[in-house]
Amino acid sequence: MQTRILSADADGYAAAAGIWRAGGLVAFPTETVYGLGADARDDMAVARIFEAKARPRFNPLIVHVDSVAAAQAHVAWSDAAEVVARAFWPGPLTLVLPLRDGSGLSPLVTADLPTLAVRVPGHPVARDLLAAFGGPVAAPSANPSGRISPTAAAHVLAGLGGRIEAVVDGGACPVGVESTILGLAGDPVLLRPGGVPVEVLEAALGQPVRMRAEDAGLSAPGQMRSHYAPGARVRLEARERQAGEVMLGFGAVAADLNLSPSGDLIEAAANLFHHLHALDAMGAAGIAVSPIPERGLGCAINDRLRRAAAPKG
Ligand code: TXA
Ligand code: MG
């Protein structure tokens, strides 16, 4: 794949929006760092983000929208959210709020969590691009997993060139560090320091913000298990279903639902959460899961399946 370099003008935005509508990946500048964007409603497109970055896990992604109203369509709003959104949006602040039912977002965006990270970026190129697209864009930083976040189009190309459809070149990112992530699903908690200092947030909110290391809540094993484990017992590396089980297949196997009959790991990732929920809803005692190759997106799929299969605590 040849990664196109798009200009930061109406033609470039139209081209980028067209790529997003077609399920492709476009990196774009925000005031913090370049993001690797995809249509947040498109399971296959979001799966391709994880593939392109070679993320070993389905970490939840930030959804970028062009207005407070657009954010409100996806999350349960609150007084605290209103205060900080008025003060800091558009800008380098991400809010984690309860996900609304029927938000239409791919469950891969939230890694199937009940909360959503959302922000209205302040960079004029990001704003114009989101307006041209007219929908929610899921975007982690546009670097391969484990590498430094990109603050110029050249950094994006160095890391992801040949793996994504395009990058919109909007010059250097003015802030240069990622957005501050504020959890507002309960009492305010700082999930990641970033572009908006925590003292400034506290002053706006009129209350202290508790500190929490990035991902602490997400990586707490109990929390992971309780959220990701279906009610049914999950049996991995299964060749066929046993009595009382429904089968989640991969490849050319007989199954109740198949992650990808053709053995495509991107399609399998796109289907993973939908199929687990659907099989769990069938009420069987167990879910037997075909072996998934431990390569590419298979690593992230297996990581999540192992959590689903872990004993419930
Ligand atoms: O400045 C930024 O925030 C950049 C630009 C592109 O917007 N994006 C960015 O995304 O830094 P990423 O994927 O590299 O980092 C997103 C962080 C991750 O640490 C993830 O765990 C956290 O946001 N996150 C996303 N959804 C979450 C949720 N529902 N609850 C808690 N943390 C969440
Ligand atoms: Mg990152």
GROMACS .gro file of C-alpha atoms and ligand atoms in nm:
model
  347
    1MET     CA    1   0.000   0.000   0.000
    2GLN     CA    2   0.125   0.346  -0.089
    3THR     CA    3   0.041   0.599   0.186
    4ARG     CA    4  -0.089   0.921   0.029
    5ILE     CA    5   0.012   1.258   0.171
    6LEU     CA    6  -0.296   1.480   0.169
    7SER     CA    7  -0.286   1.858   0.189
    8ALA     CA    8  -0.455   2.048   0.472
    9ASP     CA    9  -0.717   2.209   0.249
   10ALA     CA   10  -1.068   2.137   0.122
   11ASP     CA   11  -0.944   1.887  -0.138
   12GLY     CA   12  -0.737   1.702   0.119
   13TYR     CA   13  -1.027   1.692   0.369
   14ALA     CA   14  -1.266   1.560   0.105
   15ALA     CA   15  -1.018   1.287   0.011
   16ALA     CA   16  -0.963   1.194   0.377
   17ALA     CA   17  -1.336   1.185   0.450
   18GLY     CA   18  -1.384   0.962   0.145
   19ILE     CA   19  -1.120   0.720   0.272
   20TRP     CA   20  -1.290   0.709   0.614
   21ARG     CA   21  -1.628   0.644   0.452
   22ALA     CA   22  -1.471   0.356   0.259
   23GLY     CA   23  -1.335   0.201   0.581
   24GLY     CA   24  -0.976   0.322   0.544
   25LEU     CA   25  -0.722   0.472   0.784
   26VAL     CA   26  -0.610   0.835   0.772
   27ALA     CA   27  -0.362   0.994   1.013
   28PHE     CA   28  -0.429   1.359   1.091
   29PRO     CA   29  -0.286   1.636   1.308
   30THR     CA   30  -0.444   1.737   1.636
   31GLU     CA   31  -0.307   2.004   1.868
   32THR     CA   32  -0.150   1.727   2.081
   33VAL     CA   33  -0.009   1.459   1.848
   34TYR     CA   34  -0.105   1.301   1.515
   35GLY     CA   35  -0.392   1.055   1.548
   36LEU     CA   36  -0.454   0.742   1.339
   37GLY     CA   37  -0.821   0.781   1.251
   38ALA     CA   38  -1.098   0.550   1.135
   39ASP     CA   39  -1.478   0.569   1.132
   40ALA     CA   40  -1.561   0.478   1.494
   41ARG     CA   41  -1.883   0.304   1.379
   42ASP     CA   42  -1.705   0.067   1.139
   43ASP     CA   43  -1.587  -0.256   1.305
   44MET     CA   44  -1.348  -0.354   1.026
   45ALA     CA   45  -1.195  -0.007   1.007
   46VAL     CA   46  -1.137   0.006   1.383
   47ALA     CA   47  -0.988  -0.346   1.375
   48ARG     CA   48  -0.745  -0.219   1.111
   49ILE     CA   49  -0.620   0.050   1.354
   50PHE     CA   50  -0.504  -0.222   1.592
   51GLU     CA   51  -0.354  -0.417   1.301
   52ALA     CA   52  -0.164  -0.114   1.166
   53LYS     CA   53  -0.026  -0.021   1.510
   54ALA     CA   54   0.044  -0.386   1.596
   55ARG     CA   55  -0.113  -0.333   1.937
   56PRO     CA   56  -0.086  -0.651   2.142
   57ARG     CA   57  -0.416  -0.573   2.315
   58PHE     CA   58  -0.746  -0.404   2.240
   59ASN     CA   59  -0.682  -0.087   2.445
   60PRO     CA   60  -0.982   0.142   2.426
   61LEU     CA   61  -0.951   0.435   2.183
   62ILE     CA   62  -1.041   0.802   2.203
   63VAL     CA   63  -1.332   0.914   1.984
   64HIS     CA   64  -1.288   1.255   1.821
   65VAL     CA   65  -1.592   1.466   1.737
   66ASP     CA   66  -1.638   1.823   1.617
   67SER     CA   67  -1.880   1.953   1.880
   68VAL     CA   68  -2.015   1.910   2.231
   69ALA     CA   69  -2.348   1.808   2.078
   70ALA     CA   70  -2.179   1.529   1.885
   71ALA     CA   71  -2.009   1.406   2.204
   72GLN     CA   72  -2.342   1.407   2.387
   73ALA     CA   73  -2.482   1.167   2.128
   74HIS     CA   74  -2.238   0.902   2.248
   75VAL     CA   75  -2.206   0.949   2.625
   76ALA     CA   76  -2.421   1.021   2.929
   77TRP     CA   77  -2.353   1.389   2.996
   78SER     CA   78  -2.319   1.541   3.342
   79ASP     CA   79  -2.281   1.881   3.512
   80ALA     CA   80  -1.908   1.821   3.561
   81ALA     CA   81  -1.872   1.728   3.194
   82GLU     CA   82  -2.053   2.047   3.097
   83VAL     CA   83  -1.819   2.260   3.312
   84VAL     CA   84  -1.495   2.120   3.174
   85ALA     CA   85  -1.622   2.094   2.816
   86ARG     CA   86  -1.718   2.462   2.822
   87ALA     CA   87  -1.381   2.553   2.968
   88PHE     CA   88  -1.147   2.333   2.762
   89TRP     CA   89  -1.315   2.218   2.438
   90PRO     CA   90  -1.206   2.238   2.173
   91GLY     CA   91  -0.872   2.147   2.324
   92PRO     CA   92  -0.632   1.887   2.467
   93LEU     CA   93  -0.874   1.728   2.713
   94THR     CA   94  -1.036   1.384   2.686
   95LEU     CA   95  -1.339   1.295   2.899
   96VAL     CA   96  -1.426   0.940   2.999
   97LEU     CA   97  -1.800   0.914   3.051
   98PRO     CA   98  -2.060   0.635   3.056
   99LEU     CA   99  -2.126   0.505   2.704
  100ARG     CA  100  -2.481   0.557   2.586
  101ASP     CA  101  -2.681   0.256   2.472
  102GLY     CA  102  -2.728   0.258   2.098
  103SER     CA  103  -2.437   0.497   2.044
  104GLY     CA  104  -2.365   0.306   1.724
  105LEU     CA  105  -1.993   0.286   1.796
  106SER     CA  106  -1.797  -0.030   1.731
  107PRO     CA  107  -1.742  -0.220   2.059
  108LEU     CA  108  -1.375  -0.240   1.961
  109VAL     CA  109  -1.348   0.136   2.022
  110THR     CA  110  -1.421   0.096   2.393
  111ALA     CA  111  -1.269  -0.254   2.413
  112ASP     CA  112  -1.624  -0.342   2.518
  113LEU     CA  113  -1.602  -0.123   2.830
  114PRO     CA  114  -1.915   0.059   2.948
  115THR     CA  115  -1.734   0.396   2.926
  116LEU     CA  116  -1.614   0.604   2.630
  117ALA     CA  117  -1.320   0.842   2.599
  118VAL     CA  118  -1.422   1.139   2.385
  119ARG     CA  119  -1.274   1.473   2.290
  120VAL     CA  120  -1.323   1.775   2.066
  121PRO     CA  121  -0.976   1.857   1.933
  122GLY     CA  122  -0.876   2.219   1.890
  123HIS     CA  123  -0.644   2.195   1.590
  124PRO     CA  124  -0.808   2.374   1.295
  125VAL     CA  125  -0.713   2.092   1.056
  126ALA     CA  126  -0.868   1.829   1.285
  127ARG     CA  127  -1.182   2.038   1.323
  128ASP     CA  128  -1.225   2.096   0.949
  129LEU     CA  129  -1.158   1.731   0.878
  130LEU     CA  130  -1.412   1.610   1.134
  131ALA     CA  131  -1.666   1.856   0.995
  132ALA     CA  132  -1.601   1.730   0.640
  133PHE     CA  133  -1.649   1.371   0.756
  134GLY     CA  134  -1.950   1.444   0.975
  135GLY     CA  135  -1.909   1.145   1.207
  136PRO     CA  136  -1.711   1.012   1.505
  137VAL     CA  137  -1.345   0.926   1.440
  138ALA     CA  138  -1.163   0.678   1.663
  139ALA     CA  139  -0.796   0.768   1.683
  140PRO     CA  140  -0.507   0.654   1.897
  141SER     CA  141  -0.173   0.826   1.849
  142ALA     CA  142  -0.043   0.746   1.499
  143ASN     CA  143   0.266   0.548   1.600
  144PRO     CA  144   0.342   0.177   1.600
  145SER     CA  145   0.270   0.029   1.943
  146GLY     CA  146   0.549   0.102   2.191
  147ARG     CA  147   0.700   0.387   1.988
  148ILE     CA  148   0.701   0.764   2.051
  149SER     CA  149   0.388   0.959   1.957
  150PRO     CA  150   0.423   1.146   1.625
  151THR     CA  151   0.412   1.526   1.617
  152ALA     CA  152   0.477   1.567   1.243
  153ALA     CA  153   0.352   1.395   0.927
  154ALA     CA  154   0.707   1.269   0.863
  155HIS     CA  155   0.699   1.083   1.198
  156VAL     CA  156   0.374   0.914   1.095
  157LEU     CA  157   0.521   0.807   0.762
  158ALA     CA  158   0.837   0.677   0.927
  159GLY     CA  159   0.631   0.454   1.158
  160LEU     CA  160   0.321   0.364   0.959
  161GLY     CA  161   0.405   0.443   0.595
  162GLY     CA  162   0.277   0.163   0.372
  163ARG     CA  163   0.033   0.045   0.641
  164ILE     CA  164  -0.230   0.321   0.619
  165GLU     CA  165  -0.412   0.487   0.330
  166ALA     CA  166  -0.312   0.848   0.396
  167VAL     CA  167  -0.180   1.116   0.627
  168VAL     CA  168  -0.306   1.474   0.624
  169ASP     CA  169   0.000   1.699   0.656
  170GLY     CA  170  -0.088   1.984   0.889
  171GLY     CA  171   0.264   2.066   1.004
  172ALA     CA  172   0.395   2.025   1.357
  173CYS     CA  173   0.156   1.970   1.652
  174PRO     CA  174   0.162   2.276   1.879
  175VAL     CA  175   0.110   2.102   2.217
  176GLY     CA  176   0.327   1.799   2.148
  177VAL     CA  177   0.202   1.584   2.436
  178GLU     CA  178  -0.118   1.382   2.446
  179SER     CA  179  -0.446   1.509   2.584
  180THR     CA  180  -0.519   1.502   2.955
  181ILE     CA  181  -0.766   1.220   3.026
  182LEU     CA  182  -1.023   1.299   3.294
  183GLY     CA  183  -1.248   1.020   3.418
  184LEU     CA  184  -1.597   1.152   3.496
  185ALA     CA  185  -1.788   0.826   3.517
  186GLY     CA  186  -1.769   0.871   3.897
  187ASP     CA  187  -1.577   1.122   4.109
  188PRO     CA  188  -1.329   1.312   3.889
  189VAL     CA  189  -1.010   1.111   3.842
  190LEU     CA  190  -0.700   1.190   3.639
  191LEU     CA  191  -0.642   0.892   3.410
  192ARG     CA  192  -0.350   1.047   3.220
  193PRO     CA  193  -0.171   1.379   3.260
  194GLY     CA  194  -0.146   1.578   2.938
  195GLY     CA  195  -0.207   1.906   2.763
  196VAL     CA  196  -0.436   2.056   3.031
  197PRO     CA  197  -0.265   2.072   3.374
  198VAL     CA  198  -0.456   1.903   3.654
  199GLU     CA  199  -0.452   2.220   3.874
  200VAL     CA  200  -0.630   2.403   3.595
  201LEU     CA  201  -0.893   2.128   3.579
  202GLU     CA  202  -0.939   2.138   3.955
  203ALA     CA  203  -0.986   2.515   3.948
  204ALA     CA  204  -1.254   2.482   3.679
  205LEU     CA  205  -1.432   2.197   3.857
  206GLY     CA  206  -1.403   2.358   4.200
  207GLN     CA  207  -1.303   2.023   4.348
  208PRO     CA  208  -0.993   1.806   4.374
  209VAL     CA  209  -0.916   1.552   4.104
  210ARG     CA  210  -0.793   1.217   4.231
  211MET     CA  211  -0.483   1.079   4.059
  212ARG     CA  212  -0.478   0.739   3.903
  213ALA     CA  213  -0.206   0.583   3.696
  214GLU     CA  214  -0.299   0.539   3.331
  215ASP     CA  215  -0.499   0.221   3.278
  216ALA     CA  216  -0.492   0.129   3.649
  217GLY     CA  217  -0.863   0.055   3.652
  218LEU     CA  218  -0.850  -0.117   3.318
  219SER     CA  219  -0.563  -0.343   3.406
  220ALA     CA  220  -0.691  -0.438   3.751
  221PRO     CA  221  -0.740  -0.809   3.684
  222GLY     CA  222  -1.068  -0.842   3.869
  223GLN     CA  223  -1.223  -0.558   3.680
  224MET     CA  224  -1.104  -0.691   3.348
  225ARG     CA  225  -1.240  -1.035   3.419
  226SER     CA  226  -1.574  -0.929   3.553
  227HIS     CA  227  -1.635  -0.708   3.254
  228TYR     CA  228  -1.505  -0.926   2.975
  229ALA     CA  229  -1.612  -1.266   3.092
  230PRO     CA  230  -1.940  -1.383   2.941
  231GLY     CA  231  -2.181  -1.566   3.174
  232ALA     CA  232  -2.101  -1.889   2.991
  233ARG     CA  233  -1.780  -2.082   3.060
  234VAL     CA  234  -1.532  -2.020   2.777
  235ARG     CA  235  -1.317  -2.308   2.650
  236LEU     CA  236  -1.027  -2.215   2.423
  237GLU     CA  237  -0.844  -2.412   2.151
  238ALA     CA  238  -1.156  -2.620   2.094
  239ARG     CA  239  -1.178  -2.843   1.788
  240GLU     CA  240  -1.552  -2.905   1.822
  241ARG     CA  241  -1.841  -2.831   2.053
  242GLN     CA  242  -1.923  -3.057   2.346
  243ALA     CA  243  -2.259  -3.113   2.513
  244GLY     CA  244  -2.410  -2.787   2.642
  245GLU     CA  245  -2.173  -2.568   2.442
  246VAL     CA  246  -2.217  -2.326   2.157
  247MET     CA  247  -1.924  -2.286   1.921
  248LEU     CA  248  -1.737  -1.971   1.820
  249GLY     CA  249  -1.549  -2.073   1.509
  250PHE     CA  250  -1.251  -1.940   1.318
  251GLY     CA  251  -1.174  -2.068   0.970
  252ALA     CA  252  -1.351  -2.351   0.789
  253VAL     CA  253  -1.524  -2.518   1.086
  254ALA     CA  254  -1.884  -2.592   1.183
  255ALA     CA  255  -1.985  -2.328   1.437
  256ASP     CA  256  -2.283  -2.138   1.572
  257LEU     CA  257  -2.106  -1.814   1.486
  258ASN     CA  258  -1.778  -1.777   1.301
  259LEU     CA  259  -1.526  -1.497   1.364
  260SER     CA  260  -1.402  -1.536   1.007
  261PRO     CA  261  -1.484  -1.837   0.791
  262SER     CA  262  -1.194  -1.742   0.561
  263GLY     CA  263  -0.948  -1.713   0.852
  264ASP     CA  264  -0.902  -1.334   0.821
  265LEU     CA  265  -0.777  -1.198   1.156
  266ILE     CA  266  -0.897  -0.841   1.086
  267GLU     CA  267  -1.250  -0.969   1.022
  268ALA     CA  268  -1.221  -1.187   1.332
  269ALA     CA  269  -1.126  -0.887   1.548
  270ALA     CA  270  -1.414  -0.685   1.403
  271ASN     CA  271  -1.659  -0.962   1.497
  272LEU     CA  272  -1.513  -1.064   1.834
  273PHE     CA  273  -1.725  -0.866   2.084
  274HIS     CA  274  -2.044  -0.887   1.875
  275HIS     CA  275  -2.018  -1.266   1.854
  276LEU     CA  276  -1.926  -1.316   2.220
  277HIS     CA  277  -2.232  -1.114   2.326
  278ALA     CA  278  -2.458  -1.296   2.080
  279LEU     CA  279  -2.338  -1.641   2.189
  280ASP     CA  280  -2.367  -1.551   2.556
  281ALA     CA  281  -2.724  -1.438   2.492
  282MET     CA  282  -2.806  -1.788   2.364
  283GLY     CA  283  -2.782  -1.899   2.726
  284ALA     CA  284  -2.559  -2.204   2.674
  285ALA     CA  285  -2.350  -2.332   2.964
  286GLY     CA  286  -2.031  -2.298   2.764
  287ILE     CA  287  -1.873  -2.136   2.462
  288ALA     CA  288  -1.613  -2.342   2.275
  289VAL     CA  289  -1.368  -2.131   2.073
  290SER     CA  290  -1.161  -2.246   1.778
  291PRO     CA  291  -0.783  -2.201   1.799
  292ILE     CA  292  -0.679  -1.852   1.680
  293PRO     CA  293  -0.328  -1.814   1.536
  294GLU     CA  294  -0.096  -1.617   1.766
  295ARG     CA  295   0.018  -1.366   1.505
  296GLY     CA  296  -0.089  -1.016   1.401
  297LEU     CA  297  -0.430  -0.932   1.544
  298GLY     CA  298  -0.456  -1.290   1.666
  299CYS     CA  299  -0.242  -1.187   1.966
  300ALA     CA  300  -0.494  -0.923   2.074
  301ILE     CA  301  -0.787  -1.158   2.007
  302ASN     CA  302  -0.625  -1.433   2.215
  303ASP     CA  303  -0.545  -1.185   2.494
  304ARG     CA  304  -0.912  -1.096   2.517
  305LEU     CA  305  -1.031  -1.454   2.487
  306ARG     CA  306  -0.796  -1.565   2.767
  307ARG     CA  307  -0.951  -1.297   2.989
  308ALA     CA  308  -1.297  -1.420   2.895
  309ALA     CA  309  -1.192  -1.775   2.981
  310ALA     CA  310  -1.024  -1.685   3.311
  311PRO     CA  311  -1.204  -1.811   3.624
  312LYS     CA  312  -1.448  -1.549   3.749
  313GLY     CA  313  -1.342  -1.389   4.074
  314TXA     O1  314  -0.391   1.358   2.251
  314TXA     C1  315  -0.444   1.247   2.243
  314TXA     O2  316  -0.521   1.205   2.330
  314TXA     C2  317  -0.413   1.164   2.118
  314TXA     C3  318  -0.475   1.235   1.999
  314TXA     C4  319  -0.462   1.155   1.872
  314TXA     O3  320  -0.610   1.264   2.026
  314TXA     N1  321  -0.465   1.029   2.129
  314TXA     C5  322  -0.410   0.937   2.213
  314TXA     O4  323  -0.468   0.812   2.203
  314TXA     O5  324  -0.320   0.961   2.288
  314TXA     P1  325  -0.402   0.677   2.262
  314TXA     O6  326  -0.480   0.562   2.209
  314TXA     O7  327  -0.258   0.674   2.230
  314TXA     O8  328  -0.429   0.687   2.413
  314TXA     C6  329  -0.562   0.676   2.458
  314TXA     C7  330  -0.564   0.646   2.604
  314TXA     C8  331  -0.519   0.507   2.635
  314TXA     O9  332  -0.426   0.508   2.739
  314TXA     C9  333  -0.646   0.437   2.677
  314TXA    O10  334  -0.623   0.336   2.769
  314TXA    C10  335  -0.727   0.553   2.735
  314TXA    O11  336  -0.698   0.658   2.649
  314TXA     N2  337  -0.871   0.526   2.728
  314TXA    C11  338  -0.948   0.519   2.620
  314TXA     N3  339  -1.074   0.487   2.652
  314TXA    C12  340  -1.078   0.475   2.786
  314TXA    C13  341  -1.180   0.442   2.880
  314TXA     N4  342  -1.304   0.415   2.842
  314TXA     N5  343  -1.147   0.441   3.011
  314TXA    C14  344  -1.020   0.469   3.049
  314TXA     N6  345  -0.920   0.498   2.966
  314TXA    C15  346  -0.947   0.502   2.835
  315MG      MG  347  -0.046   0.647   2.230
   0.00000   0.00000   0.00000
